[in-house]
Short mmCIF file of C-alpha atoms and ligand atoms in Angstrom, two decimals:
data_model
loop_
_atom_site.label_atom_id
_atom_site.label_comp_id
_atom_site.label_asym_id
_atom_site.label_seq_id
_atom_site.Cartn_x
_atom_site.Cartn_y
_atom_site.Cartn_z
CA UNK R 1 0.01 -0.01 -0.01
CA UNK R 2 1.50 3.26 -1.11
CA UNK R 3 0.29 5.07 2.00
CA UNK R 4 2.16 2.71 4.22
CA UNK R 5 5.37 3.03 2.23
CA UNK R 6 5.12 6.78 2.53
CA UNK R 7 4.58 6.53 6.23
CA UNK R 8 7.58 4.22 6.35
CA UNK R 9 9.76 6.80 4.68
CA UNK R 10 8.51 9.43 7.02
CA UNK R 11 9.19 7.34 10.10
CA UNK R 12 12.85 8.02 9.62
CA UNK R 13 12.05 11.51 10.79
CA UNK R 14 9.65 10.17 13.42
CA UNK R 15 10.30 9.66 17.04
CA UNK R 16 10.74 6.33 18.84
CA UNK R 17 10.10 6.08 22.55
CA UNK R 18 11.65 2.94 24.03
CA UNK R 19 10.09 2.82 27.44
CA UNK R 20 9.02 6.24 28.72
CA UNK R 21 5.96 7.92 27.39
CA UNK R 22 6.46 11.61 26.65
CA UNK R 23 2.86 12.25 27.77
CA UNK R 24 2.46 14.46 30.81
CA UNK R 25 1.72 12.48 33.93
CA UNK R 26 -1.74 14.04 34.20
CA UNK R 27 -2.68 13.11 30.59
CA UNK R 28 -6.41 12.60 30.27
CA UNK R 29 -7.03 13.04 33.98
CA UNK R 30 -10.05 15.00 35.22
CA UNK R 31 -9.56 18.51 36.63
CA UNK R 32 -11.74 17.50 39.56
CA UNK R 33 -13.02 14.04 40.56
CA UNK R 34 -16.50 13.28 39.28
CA UNK R 35 -19.00 13.87 42.11
CA UNK R 36 -20.89 10.86 43.44
CA UNK R 37 -24.12 10.31 41.54
CA UNK R 38 -27.40 11.30 43.14
CA UNK R 39 -30.55 9.20 42.66
CA UNK R 40 -34.12 10.51 43.16
CA UNK R 41 -36.05 9.04 46.10
CA UNK R 42 -37.81 5.77 45.29
CA UNK R 43 -37.12 5.65 41.55
CA UNK R 44 -39.68 3.95 39.30
CA UNK R 45 -39.54 2.63 35.76
CA UNK R 46 -42.06 5.07 34.32
CA UNK R 47 -40.75 8.23 36.02
CA UNK R 48 -37.00 7.62 36.17
CA UNK R 49 -35.73 4.55 34.28
CA UNK R 50 -37.62 4.69 30.98
CA UNK R 51 -36.04 7.95 29.75
CA UNK R 52 -32.54 6.56 30.52
CA UNK R 53 -33.20 3.17 28.91
CA UNK R 54 -34.95 4.61 25.85
CA UNK R 55 -32.10 7.02 25.17
CA UNK R 56 -29.08 4.88 26.17
CA UNK R 57 -30.04 1.22 25.70
CA UNK R 58 -32.96 0.78 23.35
CA UNK R 59 -31.06 1.92 20.24
CA UNK R 60 -29.51 -1.55 20.31
CA UNK R 61 -31.85 -3.40 22.66
CA UNK R 62 -34.85 -3.24 20.33
CA UNK R 63 -36.48 -5.63 17.89
CA UNK R 64 -34.13 -5.70 14.91
CA UNK R 65 -31.26 -4.09 16.86
CA UNK R 66 -27.75 -5.47 17.38
CA UNK R 67 -28.33 -6.54 20.98
CA UNK R 68 -29.61 -10.05 21.73
CA UNK R 69 -32.79 -8.97 23.58
CA UNK R 70 -35.05 -5.89 23.70
CA UNK R 71 -35.29 -3.48 26.65
CA UNK R 72 -38.23 -1.44 25.48
CA UNK R 73 -40.88 -2.30 28.10
CA UNK R 74 -40.99 -2.57 31.84
CA UNK R 75 -41.42 -6.40 31.61
CA UNK R 76 -38.32 -6.71 29.39
CA UNK R 77 -36.19 -4.54 31.62
CA UNK R 78 -37.46 -6.34 34.74
CA UNK R 79 -36.46 -9.69 33.34
CA UNK R 80 -32.85 -8.45 32.88
CA UNK R 81 -32.86 -6.08 35.85
CA UNK R 82 -30.09 -7.74 37.84
CA UNK R 83 -27.61 -8.11 34.94
CA UNK R 84 -28.53 -4.64 33.66
CA UNK R 85 -27.88 -2.94 37.01
CA UNK R 86 -24.58 -4.80 37.32
CA UNK R 87 -23.53 -3.79 33.79
CA UNK R 88 -24.55 -0.21 34.31
CA UNK R 89 -22.71 0.01 37.59
CA UNK R 90 -19.48 -1.32 36.08
CA UNK R 91 -20.08 0.80 32.94
CA UNK R 92 -19.94 -2.28 30.73
CA UNK R 93 -23.28 -1.12 29.29
CA UNK R 94 -23.99 1.02 27.36
CA UNK R 95 -20.80 0.20 25.48
CA UNK R 96 -18.61 3.31 25.46
CA UNK R 97 -14.86 3.00 25.65
CA UNK R 98 -13.35 6.48 25.94
CA UNK R 99 -12.36 7.41 29.49
CA UNK R 100 -13.90 10.62 30.89
CA UNK R 101 -12.01 13.93 30.71
CA UNK R 102 -10.15 13.35 27.45
CA UNK R 103 -12.39 14.66 24.75
CA UNK R 104 -16.10 14.89 23.95
CA UNK R 105 -17.49 12.91 21.08
CA UNK R 106 -20.67 12.97 19.06
CA UNK R 107 -23.04 10.12 19.89
CA UNK R 108 -21.60 9.64 23.41
CA UNK R 109 -23.62 6.76 24.81
CA UNK R 110 -22.23 6.94 28.34
CA UNK R 111 -24.36 7.57 31.38
CA UNK R 112 -23.84 10.37 33.89
CA UNK R 113 -23.02 9.50 37.48
CA UNK R 114 -26.61 10.51 38.42
CA UNK R 115 -28.05 8.15 35.79
CA UNK R 116 -25.93 5.24 37.04
CA UNK R 117 -26.94 6.01 40.65
CA UNK R 118 -30.64 6.10 39.59
CA UNK R 119 -30.39 2.78 37.76
CA UNK R 120 -28.71 1.04 40.72
CA UNK R 121 -31.05 2.64 43.32
CA UNK R 122 -34.04 1.49 41.26
CA UNK R 123 -32.73 -2.08 41.24
CA UNK R 124 -31.82 -2.07 44.94
CA UNK R 125 -35.32 -0.82 45.84
CA UNK R 126 -37.03 -3.73 44.04
CA UNK R 127 -37.12 -2.49 40.43
CA UNK R 128 -40.61 -0.95 40.79
CA UNK R 129 -42.78 -0.13 37.78
CA UNK R 130 -44.54 2.92 39.24
CA UNK R 131 -47.50 4.54 37.53
CA UNK R 132 -47.58 5.21 33.75
CA UNK R 133 -49.38 8.44 34.58
CA UNK R 134 -46.03 9.66 36.09
CA UNK R 135 -44.15 8.89 32.86
CA UNK R 136 -41.44 11.39 32.00
CA UNK R 137 -41.98 12.28 28.33
CA UNK R 138 -39.18 10.77 26.19
CA UNK R 139 -38.61 10.10 22.47
CA UNK R 140 -39.72 6.62 21.45
CA UNK R 141 -36.65 4.42 20.91
CA UNK R 142 -35.50 3.70 17.36
CA UNK R 143 -32.81 1.26 16.21
CA UNK R 144 -29.42 2.89 15.54
CA UNK R 145 -29.48 3.48 11.77
CA UNK R 146 -28.32 5.93 9.11
CA UNK R 147 -30.81 8.80 8.77
CA UNK R 148 -31.16 7.86 5.06
CA UNK R 149 -30.00 4.92 2.99
CA UNK R 150 -29.18 5.80 -0.65
CA UNK R 151 -27.31 2.62 -1.58
CA UNK R 152 -27.86 -0.87 -0.13
CA UNK R 153 -25.80 -3.67 -1.53
CA UNK R 154 -24.92 -7.12 -0.33
CA UNK R 155 -22.18 -9.68 -1.03
CA UNK R 156 -23.49 -11.60 -4.10
CA UNK R 157 -23.18 -14.94 -2.33
CA UNK R 158 -22.68 -16.13 1.25
CA UNK R 159 -19.08 -17.05 1.96
CA UNK R 160 -17.82 -19.75 4.35
CA UNK R 161 -14.25 -19.01 5.48
CA UNK R 162 -11.88 -21.96 5.71
CA UNK R 163 -9.84 -22.27 8.88
CA UNK R 164 -6.11 -22.29 8.19
CA UNK R 165 -3.58 -23.20 10.76
CA UNK R 166 -2.82 -20.13 12.85
CA UNK R 167 -4.30 -17.79 10.24
CA UNK R 168 -7.54 -16.03 9.80
CA UNK R 169 -9.07 -15.74 6.35
CA UNK R 170 -8.95 -12.31 4.60
CA UNK R 171 -11.17 -12.33 1.57
CA UNK R 172 -12.17 -9.61 -0.90
CA UNK R 173 -15.48 -9.36 -2.69
CA UNK R 174 -16.60 -7.20 -5.61
CA UNK R 175 -19.97 -5.71 -4.58
CA UNK R 176 -22.56 -5.24 -7.31
CA UNK R 177 -22.37 -1.46 -7.04
CA UNK R 178 -20.61 0.92 -9.45
CA UNK R 179 -20.87 4.70 -9.43
CA UNK R 180 -21.67 6.18 -12.85
CA UNK R 181 -20.84 9.71 -11.66
CA UNK R 182 -18.50 11.06 -8.98
CA UNK R 183 -20.19 10.66 -5.63
CA UNK R 184 -19.46 11.49 -1.96
CA UNK R 185 -20.14 9.02 0.77
CA UNK R 186 -21.43 10.80 3.86
CA UNK R 187 -22.41 7.80 5.99
CA UNK R 188 -21.76 4.06 6.08
CA UNK R 189 -23.33 1.13 7.85
CA UNK R 190 -21.64 -2.25 7.27
CA UNK R 191 -23.78 -5.12 8.59
CA UNK R 192 -22.14 -8.58 8.76
CA UNK R 193 -24.70 -11.38 8.83
CA UNK R 194 -22.45 -13.52 11.06
CA UNK R 195 -20.90 -11.61 13.96
CA UNK R 196 -19.24 -14.74 15.34
CA UNK R 197 -16.70 -14.84 12.47
CA UNK R 198 -16.64 -11.24 11.23
CA UNK R 199 -13.46 -9.68 12.70
CA UNK R 200 -13.37 -6.44 10.75
CA UNK R 201 -14.07 -5.12 7.26
CA UNK R 202 -12.69 -2.40 5.03
CA UNK R 203 -14.76 -0.98 2.23
CA UNK R 204 -12.93 0.28 -0.88
CA UNK R 205 -14.02 2.17 -3.98
CA UNK R 206 -11.77 0.79 -6.72
CA UNK R 207 -11.23 3.02 -9.76
CA UNK R 208 -12.58 1.87 -13.16
CA UNK R 209 -9.19 0.94 -14.62
CA UNK R 210 -8.51 -1.69 -11.90
CA UNK R 211 -11.88 -3.48 -12.07
CA UNK R 212 -11.13 -5.86 -14.94
CA UNK R 213 -8.11 -7.26 -13.08
CA UNK R 214 -10.21 -7.88 -9.95
CA UNK R 215 -13.04 -9.44 -11.98
CA UNK R 216 -10.52 -11.95 -13.39
CA UNK R 217 -9.49 -12.87 -9.89
CA UNK R 218 -13.07 -13.08 -8.54
CA UNK R 219 -14.08 -16.76 -8.02
CA UNK R 220 -10.93 -18.07 -9.80
CA UNK R 221 -10.18 -20.51 -6.97
CA UNK R 222 -13.69 -21.89 -7.04
CA UNK R 223 -14.98 -19.85 -4.05
CA UNK R 224 -16.66 -16.43 -4.05
CA UNK R 225 -14.25 -13.48 -4.07
CA UNK R 226 -10.49 -13.81 -3.88
CA UNK R 227 -7.72 -14.23 -1.28
CA UNK R 228 -6.75 -10.90 0.21
CA UNK R 229 -4.39 -12.21 2.83
CA UNK R 230 -1.17 -10.95 1.35
CA UNK R 231 -2.24 -9.12 -1.80
CA UNK R 232 -3.97 -5.89 -0.95
CA UNK R 233 -1.71 -3.75 -3.19
CA UNK R 234 -4.45 -3.08 -5.67
CA UNK R 235 -6.61 -1.82 -2.86
CA UNK R 236 -4.77 1.45 -2.21
CA UNK R 237 -5.27 2.51 1.39
CA UNK R 238 -6.42 5.88 0.08
CA UNK R 239 -9.28 4.12 -1.69
CA UNK R 240 -10.81 3.06 1.64
CA UNK R 241 -14.20 4.68 1.97
CA UNK R 242 -15.40 3.06 5.18
CA UNK R 243 -15.23 -0.01 7.30
CA UNK R 244 -16.54 -1.96 10.16
CA UNK R 245 -15.15 -3.10 13.48
CA UNK R 246 -16.99 -5.12 16.06
CA UNK R 247 -18.32 -2.06 17.95
CA UNK R 248 -19.49 -0.15 14.95
CA UNK R 249 -23.00 0.83 14.22
CA UNK R 250 -23.90 3.37 11.53
CA UNK R 251 -21.07 5.84 10.88
CA UNK R 252 -21.96 9.43 9.93
CA UNK R 253 -19.35 11.88 8.71
CA UNK R 254 -19.44 15.44 10.15
CA UNK R 255 -22.04 17.69 8.47
CA UNK R 256 -20.98 18.79 4.97
CA UNK R 257 -18.11 16.31 4.82
CA UNK R 258 -17.92 13.35 2.40
CA UNK R 259 -15.42 10.72 1.18
CA UNK R 260 -14.85 11.08 -2.58
CA UNK R 261 -15.68 8.21 -4.96
CA UNK R 262 -14.54 8.72 -8.56
CA UNK R 263 -16.94 8.15 -11.48
CA UNK R 264 -16.76 4.53 -12.67
CA UNK R 265 -15.58 3.13 -9.33
CA UNK R 266 -16.86 -0.14 -7.96
CA UNK R 267 -17.19 -1.15 -4.34
CA UNK R 268 -14.93 -3.90 -2.96
CA UNK R 269 -15.36 -5.28 0.50
CA UNK R 270 -12.29 -6.71 2.28
CA UNK R 271 -13.57 -8.99 4.99
CA UNK R 272 -11.34 -10.33 7.76
CA UNK R 273 -12.82 -13.55 9.17
CA UNK R 274 -11.69 -15.07 12.45
CA UNK R 275 -12.22 -18.77 11.95
CA UNK R 276 -11.20 -19.55 15.50
CA UNK R 277 -14.00 -17.51 16.99
CA UNK R 278 -17.01 -19.04 15.22
CA UNK R 279 -18.32 -21.08 12.33
CA UNK R 280 -20.66 -20.80 9.41
CA UNK R 281 -21.04 -18.42 6.49
CA UNK R 282 -21.36 -14.66 6.20
CA UNK R 283 -23.08 -12.43 3.69
CA UNK R 284 -22.37 -8.83 4.72
CA UNK R 285 -24.66 -5.96 3.69
CA UNK R 286 -23.39 -2.41 3.09
CA UNK R 287 -25.60 0.62 3.43
CA UNK R 288 -24.40 4.04 2.26
CA UNK R 289 -25.64 7.56 2.54
CA UNK R 290 -24.34 9.50 -0.46
CA UNK R 291 -24.40 13.02 -1.87
CA UNK R 292 -23.52 14.29 -5.37
CA UNK R 293 -21.60 17.19 -3.79
CA UNK R 294 -20.22 18.21 -0.39
CA UNK R 295 -18.53 21.34 1.01
CA UNK R 296 -15.50 19.42 2.34
CA UNK R 297 -13.80 16.18 1.44
CA UNK R 298 -12.54 13.80 4.16
CA UNK R 299 -8.89 12.69 4.33
CA UNK R 300 -7.32 10.05 6.54
CA UNK R 301 -3.91 10.14 8.26
CA UNK R 302 -2.43 6.83 9.41
CA UNK R 303 -0.43 6.59 12.63
CA UNK R 304 1.74 3.53 13.26
CA UNK R 305 5.38 2.79 13.43
CA UNK R 306 6.33 1.19 10.08
CA UNK R 307 9.00 -0.88 11.87
CA UNK R 308 6.21 -2.65 13.74
CA UNK R 309 4.87 -4.34 10.67
CA UNK R 310 8.27 -4.67 9.07
CA UNK R 311 8.75 -7.32 11.77
CA UNK R 312 10.81 -5.28 14.17
CA UNK R 313 10.23 -3.28 17.30
CA UNK R 314 6.86 -4.69 18.30
CA UNK R 315 7.55 -7.70 20.45
CA UNK R 316 4.77 -8.70 22.84
CA UNK R 317 6.45 -11.29 25.04
CA UNK R 318 4.57 -14.28 26.41
CA UNK R 319 3.46 -13.59 30.00
CA UNK R 320 4.16 -9.84 29.86
CA UNK R 321 1.29 -8.15 31.75
CA UNK R 322 1.95 -4.73 30.21
CA UNK R 323 3.79 -4.83 26.86
CA UNK R 324 3.83 -1.24 25.62
CA UNK R 325 4.73 0.66 22.43
CA UNK R 326 4.82 4.35 21.57
CA UNK R 327 5.13 6.18 18.32
CA UNK R 328 4.92 9.87 17.28
CA UNK R 329 5.50 11.86 14.10
CA UNK R 330 4.68 15.17 12.45
CA UNK R 331 2.13 14.27 9.77
CA UNK R 332 1.91 17.67 8.10
CA UNK R 333 4.75 17.36 5.51
CA UNK R 334 3.25 14.21 4.04
CA UNK R 335 -0.46 14.55 4.50
CA UNK R 336 -1.28 18.26 4.32
CA UNK R 337 1.54 19.78 2.27
CA UNK R 338 3.00 21.32 5.47
CA UNK R 339 -0.31 23.09 6.27
CA UNK R 340 -2.14 22.92 9.61
CA UNK R 341 -5.17 20.67 9.70
CA UNK R 342 -7.99 19.91 12.11
CA UNK R 343 -8.68 16.40 13.40
CA UNK R 344 -12.37 15.56 13.22
CA UNK R 345 -12.52 11.80 13.78
CA UNK R 346 -10.25 9.28 15.47
CA UNK R 347 -9.99 5.48 15.33
CA UNK R 348 -7.63 3.21 17.21
CA UNK R 349 -7.08 -0.46 16.35
CA UNK R 350 -5.69 -3.27 18.53
CA UNK R 351 -6.81 -6.87 18.86
CA UNK R 352 -7.98 -8.96 21.81
CA UNK R 353 -4.95 -8.63 24.08
CA UNK R 354 -5.16 -4.80 24.15
CA UNK R 355 -5.71 -3.02 27.48
CA UNK R 356 -4.91 0.66 27.03
CA UNK R 357 -4.88 2.79 23.89
CA UNK R 358 -3.99 6.50 23.69
CA UNK R 359 -3.98 9.02 20.94
CA UNK R 360 -2.75 12.57 21.40
CA UNK R 361 -1.31 15.65 19.75
CA UNK R 362 2.08 16.60 21.25
CA UNK R 363 3.06 20.27 21.00
CA UNK R 364 6.68 21.39 20.84
CA UNK R 365 6.31 23.23 24.20
CA UNK R 366 5.61 19.91 26.00
CA UNK R 367 1.82 20.36 26.30
CA UNK R 368 -0.59 17.93 24.64
CA UNK R 369 -4.17 17.55 23.50
CA UNK R 370 -5.98 14.34 24.33
CA UNK R 371 -7.64 12.81 21.24
CA UNK R 372 -8.60 9.40 22.72
CA UNK R 373 -7.90 7.68 26.01
CA UNK R 374 -9.15 4.10 26.36
CA UNK R 375 -8.08 2.61 29.68
CA UNK R 376 -10.15 -0.58 29.55
CA UNK R 377 -9.87 -1.75 25.95
CA UNK R 378 -12.56 -4.09 24.66
CA UNK R 379 -11.92 -5.40 21.15
CA UNK R 380 -15.63 -5.97 20.59
CA UNK R 381 -16.47 -2.28 21.00
CA UNK R 382 -13.87 -0.69 18.78
CA UNK R 383 -15.26 2.11 16.69
CA UNK R 384 -14.56 5.56 15.11
CA UNK R 385 -15.17 8.57 17.35
CA UNK R 386 -16.14 11.97 16.02
CA UNK R 387 -14.72 14.80 18.18
CA UNK R 388 -17.33 17.30 19.35
CA UNK R 389 -14.61 19.95 19.30
CA UNK R 390 -12.14 19.26 16.49
CA UNK R 391 -8.40 19.60 17.42
CA UNK R 392 -5.91 21.59 15.36
CA UNK R 393 -2.50 20.24 14.32
CA UNK R 394 0.25 22.70 13.40
CA UNK R 395 3.48 21.82 11.59
CA UNK R 396 5.89 20.83 14.34
CA UNK R 397 3.21 19.10 16.36
CA UNK R 398 3.32 15.33 16.56
CA UNK R 399 0.55 12.75 16.40
CA UNK R 400 1.16 10.30 19.20
CA UNK R 401 -0.02 6.72 19.55
CA UNK R 402 0.45 4.41 22.58
CA UNK R 403 -0.76 0.79 22.95
CA UNK R 404 -0.59 -1.63 25.87
CA UNK R 405 -1.23 -5.38 25.90
CA UNK R 406 -1.73 -7.98 28.59
CA UNK R 407 -0.16 -11.17 27.27
CA UNK R 408 -0.62 -13.30 30.44
CA UNK R 409 -2.48 -16.56 30.61
CA UNK R 410 -5.68 -14.98 32.01
CA UNK R 411 -6.14 -12.66 28.98
CA UNK R 412 -5.85 -15.18 26.07
CA UNK R 413 -8.44 -15.90 23.40
CA UNK R 414 -10.57 -18.99 23.67
CA UNK R 415 -10.46 -21.11 20.47
CA UNK R 416 -12.84 -24.05 20.17
CA UNK R 417 -13.52 -23.82 23.89
CA UNK R 418 -9.83 -23.91 24.83
CA UNK R 419 -8.00 -20.97 26.38
CA UNK R 420 -4.85 -20.38 24.30
CA UNK R 421 -1.44 -20.43 25.97
CA UNK R 422 0.52 -17.13 25.91
CA UNK R 423 3.05 -16.94 23.10
CA UNK R 424 5.45 -14.18 22.09
CA UNK R 425 3.86 -12.33 19.18
CA UNK R 426 4.38 -9.27 17.02
CA UNK R 427 2.42 -7.50 14.28
CA UNK R 428 -0.03 -9.68 12.37
CA UNK R 429 -3.64 -10.22 11.39
CA UNK R 430 -3.81 -13.12 13.84
CA UNK R 431 -1.33 -11.60 16.30
CA UNK R 432 -1.62 -7.96 17.44
CA UNK R 433 -1.66 -4.51 15.89
CA UNK R 434 -1.32 -0.95 17.11
CA UNK R 435 -2.55 1.54 14.55
CA UNK R 436 -4.72 4.59 14.41
CA UNK R 437 -6.31 6.78 11.78
CA UNK R 438 -7.28 10.41 12.32
CA UNK R 439 -9.51 12.10 9.75
CA UNK R 440 -9.69 15.73 8.73
CA UNK R 441 -11.46 17.49 5.94
CA UNK R 442 -10.40 19.92 3.19
CA UNK R 443 -12.53 22.44 1.32
CA UNK R 444 -13.22 21.22 -2.19
C1 HEC I 1 -24.50 -0.06 21.06
C2 HEC I 1 -25.45 -1.06 21.34
C3 HEC I 1 -25.84 -1.29 22.75
C4 HEC I 1 -26.29 -0.37 23.73
C5 HEC I 1 -26.47 1.09 23.52
C6 HEC I 1 -26.56 -1.15 24.89
N1 HEC I 1 -26.31 -2.45 24.67
FE1 HEC I 1 -26.48 -3.96 26.08
N2 HEC I 1 -25.76 -5.29 24.70
C7 HEC I 1 -25.41 -5.02 23.40
C8 HEC I 1 -24.94 -6.20 22.76
C9 HEC I 1 -24.50 -6.35 21.30
C10 HEC I 1 -24.96 -7.20 23.75
C11 HEC I 1 -24.53 -8.69 23.56
C12 HEC I 1 -23.08 -8.84 23.45
C13 HEC I 1 -22.34 -8.47 24.67
O1 HEC I 1 -22.73 -8.98 25.76
O2 HEC I 1 -21.40 -7.69 24.59
C14 HEC I 1 -25.48 -6.60 24.95
C15 HEC I 1 -25.69 -7.30 26.13
C16 HEC I 1 -26.31 -6.74 27.25
C17 HEC I 1 -26.64 -7.48 28.44
C18 HEC I 1 -26.35 -8.96 28.70
C19 HEC I 1 -24.96 -9.14 29.19
C20 HEC I 1 -24.64 -10.59 29.51
O3 HEC I 1 -23.56 -10.82 30.00
O4 HEC I 1 -25.47 -11.46 29.23
C21 HEC I 1 -27.25 -6.61 29.31
C22 HEC I 1 -27.80 -6.94 30.70
C23 HEC I 1 -27.29 -5.34 28.63
N3 HEC I 1 -26.72 -5.46 27.43
C24 HEC I 1 -27.87 -4.20 29.22
C25 HEC I 1 -27.81 -2.96 28.62
C26 HEC I 1 -28.33 -1.76 29.25
C27 HEC I 1 -29.03 -1.68 30.60
C28 HEC I 1 -28.08 -0.71 28.38
C29 HEC I 1 -28.31 0.74 28.61
C30 HEC I 1 -27.99 1.31 29.89
C31 HEC I 1 -27.42 -1.28 27.20
N4 HEC I 1 -27.30 -2.64 27.43
C32 HEC I 1 -27.02 -0.56 26.09
C33 HEC I 1 -25.53 -3.79 22.78
C34 HEC I 1 -25.89 -2.62 23.43
#
């Protein structure tokens, strides 16, 4: 991928931190500790719980939503009251990974301390229904979805990945969708049909002159699509128009911003299947929101140390409880012709052993801006975050990435019901990764 080679060249001017993070000790910490939550006296479902559950749970816990059961009525919530209160108290639900006091993001699902206290007090006091006449008015819950779907397209056939020793299957599929005219993608929703094997997906718009070559490869080995494990060169990283990770729902770009798709392009879906995690076939659906024109076009900046995937410098030793890597570089000479730019969205990628992930802008005077601080990494809830207040990067600033892993016996993947033994690993689709992408936009 051209982008990666460019990043590799740039890394020579990047900064490598062996063991001490250059982040200030108070990075991401709150100015003042969050006050204890306060619950109303004798909370009831109708008066106190329903508004919280409708707004923070039912987008997923609804018929047709991604969660396994609905939480849209008193009866439904009552049935799951004990687990729900426990998950709310530990902040495992609603799923929201960024730690407090780093940045603010659009679509923040997290609950306030008062909401958590209310949920727990309601459960402790017997999970009472109360009187519907006391109901606090709230918007009826709707499943998380794009506001509008302009393109909906599905893999032409279901695909059953084949387990290979120690390797996942990465497979590319031409989707039956070409764009006759230049188009801008303003929202994406990638919906795998089999979450047990779908590990992640990248959606590409491949330009017209490359399609014949891909068509020749499609199905040539007797199975739908083609092997993408080692040959993704034709899918230039800059052609990525969207993707999916286990925590993703619908992804909306900031207002007025779109990802450019050239006339004649066709969609290609690169699916990464984890054959150790599940079985069966998958037939992923892609929904897009598009626009013929936008005010600003989105650009992506990759952050990772090229030496990590060149097979050096990212050793995660067996039994290490806190293997850590850092990387920082000034992205402006390569990505923005030396001009300042403003980070709008951030995404950080590790696999199952990850524990802490941090993304920041380091200024030459030693201060920093927090872009993302995840202190309790959960691979299944990885997603792209849109900053409520975009963060400016000036030439001379550095984008900083930090990843931690727990490679002890207690934190290993379970494959076919067996907990794996820790092994020393590095960068790999079925090992670990530490990578981030920040997105900004440019006026057209
Ligand atoms: C973004 C989607 C989403 C939101 C929002 C969400 N959930 Fe969930 N929830 C899920 C999914 C998916 C699962 C099943 C997978 C899992 O356990 O991670 C789940 C599982 C659960 C479980 C079962 C856990 C278990 O171990 O069996 C409970 C209880 C739960 N959610 C309660 C809630 C409550 C209460 C809220 C709101 C305060 C909420 N959820 C918000 C998606 C969501």
